[in-house]
PDB file of C-alpha atoms in Angstrom:
ATOM      1  CA  MET A 726    -139.958 107.323 212.330  1.00 50.00           C
ATOM      2  CA  ASP A 727    -140.228 109.054 208.946  1.00 60.00           C
ATOM      3  CA  SER A 728    -136.958 110.156 207.434  1.00 77.00           C
ATOM      4  CA  LYS A 729    -136.487 113.566 205.907  1.00 94.00           C
ATOM      5  CA  LYS A 730    -137.398 113.534 202.213  1.00 96.00           C
ATOM      6  CA  VAL A 731    -135.465 115.535 199.648  1.00 96.00           C
ATOM      7  CA  THR A 732    -136.813 116.632 196.275  1.00 97.00           C
ATOM      8  CA  MET A 733    -134.509 115.329 193.561  1.00 97.00           C
ATOM      9  CA  TRP A 734    -134.661 115.183 189.760  1.00 97.00           C
ATOM     10  CA  THR A 735    -133.672 112.642 187.111  1.00 96.00           C
ATOM     11  CA  ALA A 736    -134.332 111.998 183.441  1.00 96.00           C
ATOM     12  CA  GLN A 737    -135.043 108.434 182.398  1.00 93.00           C
ATOM     13  CA  GLU A 738    -135.756 106.758 179.077  1.00 89.00           C
ATOM     14  CA  SER A 739    -139.363 105.769 178.392  1.00 90.00           C
ATOM     15  CA  ASN A 740    -138.608 102.050 178.827  1.00 88.00           C
ATOM     16  CA  VAL A 741    -137.288 102.712 182.367  1.00 90.00           C
ATOM     17  CA  VAL A 742    -140.363 104.801 183.228  1.00 93.00           C
ATOM     18  CA  ASP A 743    -142.570 101.979 181.894  1.00 94.00           C
ATOM     19  CA  VAL A 744    -140.819  99.471 184.186  1.00 92.00           C
ATOM     20  CA  ILE A 745    -141.287 101.813 187.154  1.00 93.00           C
ATOM     21  CA  CYS A 746    -144.986 102.240 186.331  1.00 94.00           C
ATOM     22  CA  ASN A 747    -145.523  98.479 185.904  1.00 96.00           C
ATOM     23  CA  ASP A 748    -143.278  97.109 188.671  1.00 96.00           C
ATOM     24  CA  GLY A 749    -142.994 100.075 191.032  1.00 92.00           C
ATOM     25  CA  ILE A 750    -139.170  99.998 190.805  1.00 92.00           C
ATOM     26  CA  SER A 751    -136.307  99.743 188.331  1.00 92.00           C
ATOM     27  CA  TYR A 752    -132.674  98.743 188.876  1.00 91.00           C
ATOM     28  CA  VAL A 753    -129.693  99.836 186.794  1.00 85.00           C
ATOM     29  CA  LYS A 754    -127.819  96.981 185.116  1.00 82.00           C
ATOM     30  CA  LYS A 755    -124.264  97.216 183.732  1.00 81.00           C
ATOM     31  CA  GLU A 756    -125.506  96.001 180.339  1.00 83.00           C
ATOM     32  CA  TYR A 757    -127.410  99.304 180.029  1.00 78.00           C
ATOM     33  CA  ILE A 758    -124.094 101.149 180.370  1.00 82.00           C
ATOM     34  CA  ASP A 759    -122.630  99.043 177.538  1.00 86.00           C
ATOM     35  CA  LYS A 760    -125.587  99.865 175.311  1.00 83.00           C
ATOM     36  CA  LYS A 761    -125.527 103.573 176.107  1.00 82.00           C
ATOM     37  CA  TYR A 762    -121.770 104.255 175.871  1.00 86.00           C
ATOM     38  CA  GLY A 763    -120.517 101.574 173.452  1.00 90.00           C
ATOM     39  CA  GLU A 764    -116.736 101.469 173.109  1.00 92.00           C
ATOM     40  CA  THR A 765    -116.207 104.018 175.905  1.00 89.00           C
ATOM     41  CA  ALA A 766    -118.355 102.036 178.365  1.00 89.00           C
ATOM     42  CA  TRP A 767    -115.230 100.666 180.088  1.00 90.00           C
ATOM     43  CA  ILE A 768    -114.426 104.155 181.415  1.00 87.00           C
ATOM     44  CA  PHE A 769    -117.896 104.559 182.901  1.00 86.00           C
ATOM     45  CA  LYS A 770    -117.946 101.015 184.306  1.00 86.00           C
ATOM     46  CA  SER A 771    -114.545 101.552 185.955  1.00 87.00           C
ATOM     47  CA  ALA A 772    -115.665 104.837 187.490  1.00 87.00           C
ATOM     48  CA  TYR A 773    -119.080 103.462 188.469  1.00 86.00           C
ATOM     49  CA  SER A 774    -117.446 100.439 190.154  1.00 88.00           C
ATOM     50  CA  PHE A 775    -115.330 102.814 192.224  1.00 86.00           C
ATOM     51  CA  PHE A 776    -118.417 104.863 193.091  1.00 88.00           C
ATOM     52  CA  VAL A 777    -120.536 101.797 193.962  1.00 89.00           C
ATOM     53  CA  ASN A 778    -117.840 100.524 196.340  1.00 90.00           C
ATOM     54  CA  GLU A 779    -117.431 103.888 198.051  1.00 89.00           C
ATOM     55  CA  ALA A 780    -121.173 104.649 198.180  1.00 91.00           C
ATOM     56  CA  ALA A 781    -121.872 101.249 199.788  1.00 90.00           C
ATOM     57  CA  LYS A 782    -119.837 102.453 202.769  1.00 93.00           C
ATOM     58  CA  ARG A 783    -122.399 105.226 203.261  1.00 92.00           C
ATOM     59  CA  VAL A 784    -125.728 103.940 201.894  1.00 91.00           C
ATOM     60  CA  LYS A 785    -127.120 100.405 201.732  1.00 89.00           C
ATOM     61  CA  LYS A 786    -127.182  99.291 198.092  1.00 87.00           C
ATOM     62  CA  PRO A 787    -130.110  97.182 196.895  1.00 88.00           C
ATOM     63  CA  GLU A 788    -128.814  93.728 195.886  1.00 89.00           C
ATOM     64  CA  GLU A 789    -130.480  93.982 192.474  1.00 91.00           C
ATOM     65  CA  ALA A 790    -128.808  97.289 191.591  1.00 88.00           C
ATOM     66  CA  GLU A 791    -125.528  97.085 189.687  1.00 86.00           C
ATOM     67  CA  SER A 792    -125.040 100.835 189.382  1.00 83.00           C
ATOM     68  CA  PRO A 793    -126.566 103.974 190.918  1.00 85.00           C
ATOM     69  CA  VAL A 794    -129.395 106.076 189.557  1.00 89.00           C
ATOM     70  CA  TRP A 795    -128.129 109.593 188.909  1.00 90.00           C
ATOM     71  CA  ILE A 796    -130.330 112.200 190.533  1.00 94.00           C
ATOM     72  CA  TYR A 797    -129.845 115.921 191.040  1.00 95.00           C
ATOM     73  CA  ALA A 798    -131.013 118.433 193.620  1.00 94.00           C
ATOM     74  CA  ASP A 799    -131.350 121.060 190.876  1.00 94.00           C
ATOM     75  CA  GLU A 800    -133.423 120.278 187.795  1.00 95.00           C
ATOM     76  CA  ALA A 801    -131.082 122.477 185.728  1.00 94.00           C
ATOM     77  CA  TYR A 802    -128.283 119.874 185.984  1.00 92.00           C
ATOM     78  CA  VAL A 803    -130.361 116.996 184.609  1.00 94.00           C
ATOM     79  CA  TYR A 804    -129.332 115.928 181.108  1.00 90.00           C
ATOM     80  CA  LYS A 805    -132.544 115.366 179.175  1.00 89.00           C
ATOM     81  CA  SER A 806    -131.791 113.288 176.108  1.00 87.00           C
ATOM     82  CA  GLU A 807    -134.354 113.123 173.337  1.00 89.00           C
ATOM     83  CA  GLY A 808    -137.190 110.828 174.391  1.00 87.00           C
ATOM     84  CA  ALA A 809    -136.234 110.874 178.080  1.00 92.00           C
ATOM     85  CA  ARG A 810    -138.789 111.853 180.686  1.00 95.00           C
ATOM     86  CA  LEU A 811    -138.057 114.208 183.554  1.00 96.00           C
ATOM     87  CA  LEU A 812    -139.013 112.755 186.937  1.00 96.00           C
ATOM     88  CA  LYS A 813    -139.440 114.666 190.185  1.00 97.00           C
ATOM     89  CA  LEU A 814    -138.635 112.371 193.111  1.00 95.00           C
ATOM     90  CA  SER A 815    -139.090 112.502 196.857  1.00 95.00           C
ATOM     91  CA  VAL A 816    -136.149 110.532 198.266  1.00 94.00           C
ATOM     92  CA  PRO A 817    -135.197 109.793 201.891  1.00 94.00           C
ATOM     93  CA  ALA A 818    -132.058 111.840 202.584  1.00 93.00           C
ATOM     94  CA  GLU A 819    -130.231 108.842 204.079  1.00 92.00           C
ATOM     95  CA  GLU A 820    -130.519 107.023 200.723  1.00 92.00           C
ATOM     96  CA  ILE A 821    -128.630 109.717 198.796  1.00 94.00           C
ATOM     97  CA  VAL A 822    -124.890 110.134 198.368  1.00 93.00           C
ATOM     98  CA  PHE A 823    -124.242 113.825 197.767  1.00 92.00           C
ATOM     99  CA  PHE A 824    -121.000 114.800 196.047  1.00 89.00           C
ATOM    100  CA  ASP A 825    -119.402 117.522 193.965  1.00 88.00           C
ATOM    101  CA  LEU A 826    -120.210 116.940 190.292  1.00 87.00           C
ATOM    102  CA  ARG A 827    -116.892 118.563 189.306  1.00 87.00           C
ATOM    103  CA  ASP A 828    -115.034 115.826 191.194  1.00 87.00           C
ATOM    104  CA  TRP A 829    -117.107 113.152 189.475  1.00 86.00           C
ATOM    105  CA  ASN A 830    -116.226 114.619 186.079  1.00 86.00           C
ATOM    106  CA  ARG A 831    -112.548 114.421 187.036  1.00 85.00           C
ATOM    107  CA  ILE A 832    -113.000 110.723 187.830  1.00 83.00           C
ATOM    108  CA  LEU A 833    -114.776 110.121 184.504  1.00 83.00           C
ATOM    109  CA  ASN A 834    -111.856 111.810 182.759  1.00 82.00           C
ATOM    110  CA  LEU A 835    -109.483 109.468 184.638  1.00 79.00           C
ATOM    111  CA  ARG A 836    -107.898 112.382 186.470  1.00 82.00           C
ATOM    112  CA  LEU A 837    -106.552 112.380 189.996  1.00 80.00           C
ATOM    113  CA  LEU A 838    -108.614 113.867 192.807  1.00 80.00           C
ATOM    114  CA  GLY A 839    -106.119 115.863 194.767  1.00 77.00           C
ATOM    115  CA  ASN A 840    -104.546 119.230 195.262  1.00 79.00           C
ATOM    116  CA  GLU A 841    -102.450 120.910 192.553  1.00 78.00           C
ATOM    117  CA  GLU A 842     -99.185 119.491 193.845  1.00 83.00           C
ATOM    118  CA  GLU A 843    -100.535 115.920 193.922  1.00 77.00           C
ATOM    119  CA  GLU A 844    -101.876 116.316 190.382  1.00 73.00           C
ATOM    120  CA  ARG A 845     -98.468 117.407 189.072  1.00 71.00           C
TER     121      ARG A 845
END
Protein backbone atom coordinates (compact mmCIF):
# COMPACT_ATOMS: atom_id res chain seq x y z
CA MET A 1 0.00 0.00 0.00
CA ASP A 2 1.43 3.38 -1.02
CA SER A 3 1.60 5.95 1.73
CA LYS A 4 0.48 9.51 1.24
CA LYS A 5 3.34 11.68 -0.02
CA VAL A 6 3.81 15.25 1.11
CA THR A 7 5.73 17.91 -0.80
CA MET A 8 8.45 19.30 1.45
CA TRP A 9 11.42 21.63 0.94
CA THR A 10 15.00 21.77 2.21
CA ALA A 11 18.23 23.54 1.33
CA GLN A 12 21.40 21.48 1.36
CA GLU A 13 25.05 22.27 0.71
CA SER A 14 26.48 21.13 -2.62
CA ASN A 15 28.54 18.35 -0.98
CA VAL A 16 25.34 16.84 0.51
CA VAL A 17 23.56 17.04 -2.86
CA ASP A 18 26.58 15.34 -4.48
CA VAL A 19 26.36 12.47 -1.96
CA ILE A 20 22.63 12.11 -2.65
CA CYS A 21 23.25 12.05 -6.41
CA ASN A 22 26.08 9.50 -6.10
CA ASP A 23 24.73 7.25 -3.33
CA GLY A 24 20.99 7.92 -3.49
CA ILE A 25 20.92 8.94 0.20
CA SER A 26 22.73 11.06 2.77
CA TYR A 27 22.70 10.87 6.57
CA VAL A 28 23.33 13.73 8.99
CA LYS A 29 26.32 13.23 11.28
CA LYS A 30 26.94 15.16 14.52
CA GLU A 31 30.38 16.20 13.25
CA TYR A 32 28.59 18.31 10.61
CA ILE A 33 26.87 20.22 13.42
CA ASP A 34 30.27 20.91 15.03
CA LYS A 35 31.63 22.23 11.75
CA LYS A 36 28.60 24.39 11.03
CA TYR A 37 28.04 25.95 14.48
CA GLY A 38 31.53 25.90 16.06
CA GLU A 39 31.57 26.96 19.70
CA THR A 40 27.76 27.11 19.92
CA ALA A 41 27.37 23.56 18.56
CA TRP A 42 26.73 22.21 22.08
CA ILE A 43 23.39 24.05 22.19
CA PHE A 44 22.27 22.53 18.89
CA LYS A 45 23.54 19.05 19.81
CA SER A 46 21.69 19.19 23.15
CA ALA A 47 18.47 20.28 21.47
CA TYR A 48 18.89 17.83 18.59
CA SER A 49 19.48 14.95 21.04
CA PHE A 50 16.21 15.83 22.76
CA PHE A 51 14.45 15.99 19.39
CA VAL A 52 15.96 12.70 18.14
CA ASN A 53 14.81 10.89 21.29
CA GLU A 54 11.29 12.29 21.09
CA ALA A 55 10.97 11.85 17.30
CA ALA A 56 12.04 8.19 17.58
CA LYS A 57 8.86 7.61 19.59
CA ARG A 58 6.87 8.66 16.52
CA VAL A 59 8.99 7.82 13.45
CA LYS A 60 11.53 5.04 12.91
CA LYS A 61 15.00 6.60 12.72
CA PRO A 62 17.50 5.15 10.25
CA GLU A 63 20.43 3.64 12.20
CA GLU A 64 22.95 5.64 10.17
CA ALA A 65 21.32 8.99 10.93
CA GLU A 66 22.64 10.88 13.95
CA SER A 67 20.38 13.90 13.53
CA PRO A 68 17.28 14.78 11.48
CA VAL A 69 17.14 16.50 8.12
CA TRP A 70 15.23 19.75 8.46
CA ILE A 71 12.46 20.04 5.90
CA TYR A 72 9.61 22.50 5.56
CA ALA A 73 6.11 22.34 4.12
CA ASP A 74 6.48 25.94 2.90
CA GLU A 75 9.46 26.88 0.75
CA ALA A 76 9.40 30.37 2.29
CA TYR A 77 10.70 29.01 5.62
CA VAL A 78 13.78 27.34 4.14
CA TYR A 79 17.03 29.10 5.01
CA LYS A 80 19.09 29.17 1.83
CA SER A 81 22.70 29.86 2.72
CA GLU A 82 25.09 30.92 -0.01
CA GLY A 83 26.01 27.90 -2.11
CA ALA A 84 23.14 25.76 -0.81
CA ARG A 85 20.73 24.15 -3.23
CA LEU A 86 16.98 24.15 -2.77
CA LEU A 87 15.46 20.67 -3.00
CA LYS A 88 11.80 19.83 -3.52
CA LEU A 89 11.04 16.47 -1.90
CA SER A 90 8.17 14.01 -1.98
CA VAL A 91 8.18 12.39 1.47
CA PRO A 92 5.87 9.73 2.94
CA ALA A 93 3.77 11.51 5.57
CA GLU A 94 4.47 8.83 8.19
CA GLU A 95 8.21 9.63 7.98
CA ILE A 96 7.75 13.28 8.98
CA VAL A 97 7.52 14.77 12.46
CA PHE A 98 5.50 17.97 12.17
CA PHE A 99 5.91 20.58 14.90
CA ASP A 100 5.57 24.28 15.59
CA LEU A 101 8.78 26.06 14.56
CA ARG A 102 8.20 28.67 17.29
CA ASP A 103 8.44 25.93 19.92
CA TRP A 104 11.64 24.62 18.36
CA ASN A 105 13.16 28.10 18.51
CA ARG A 106 12.30 28.23 22.22
CA ILE A 107 14.16 24.94 22.72
CA LEU A 108 17.19 26.24 20.79
CA ASN A 109 17.17 29.30 23.04
CA LEU A 110 17.11 26.97 26.08
CA ARG A 111 13.71 28.26 27.13
CA LEU A 112 10.96 26.29 28.80
CA LEU A 113 8.02 25.03 26.75
CA GLY A 114 5.06 25.79 28.91
CA ASN A 115 2.36 28.27 29.70
CA GLU A 116 3.14 31.75 31.06
CA GLU A 117 2.85 30.68 34.68
CA GLU A 118 5.23 27.74 34.21
CA GLU A 119 7.73 30.00 32.45
CA ARG A 120 7.75 32.46 35.36
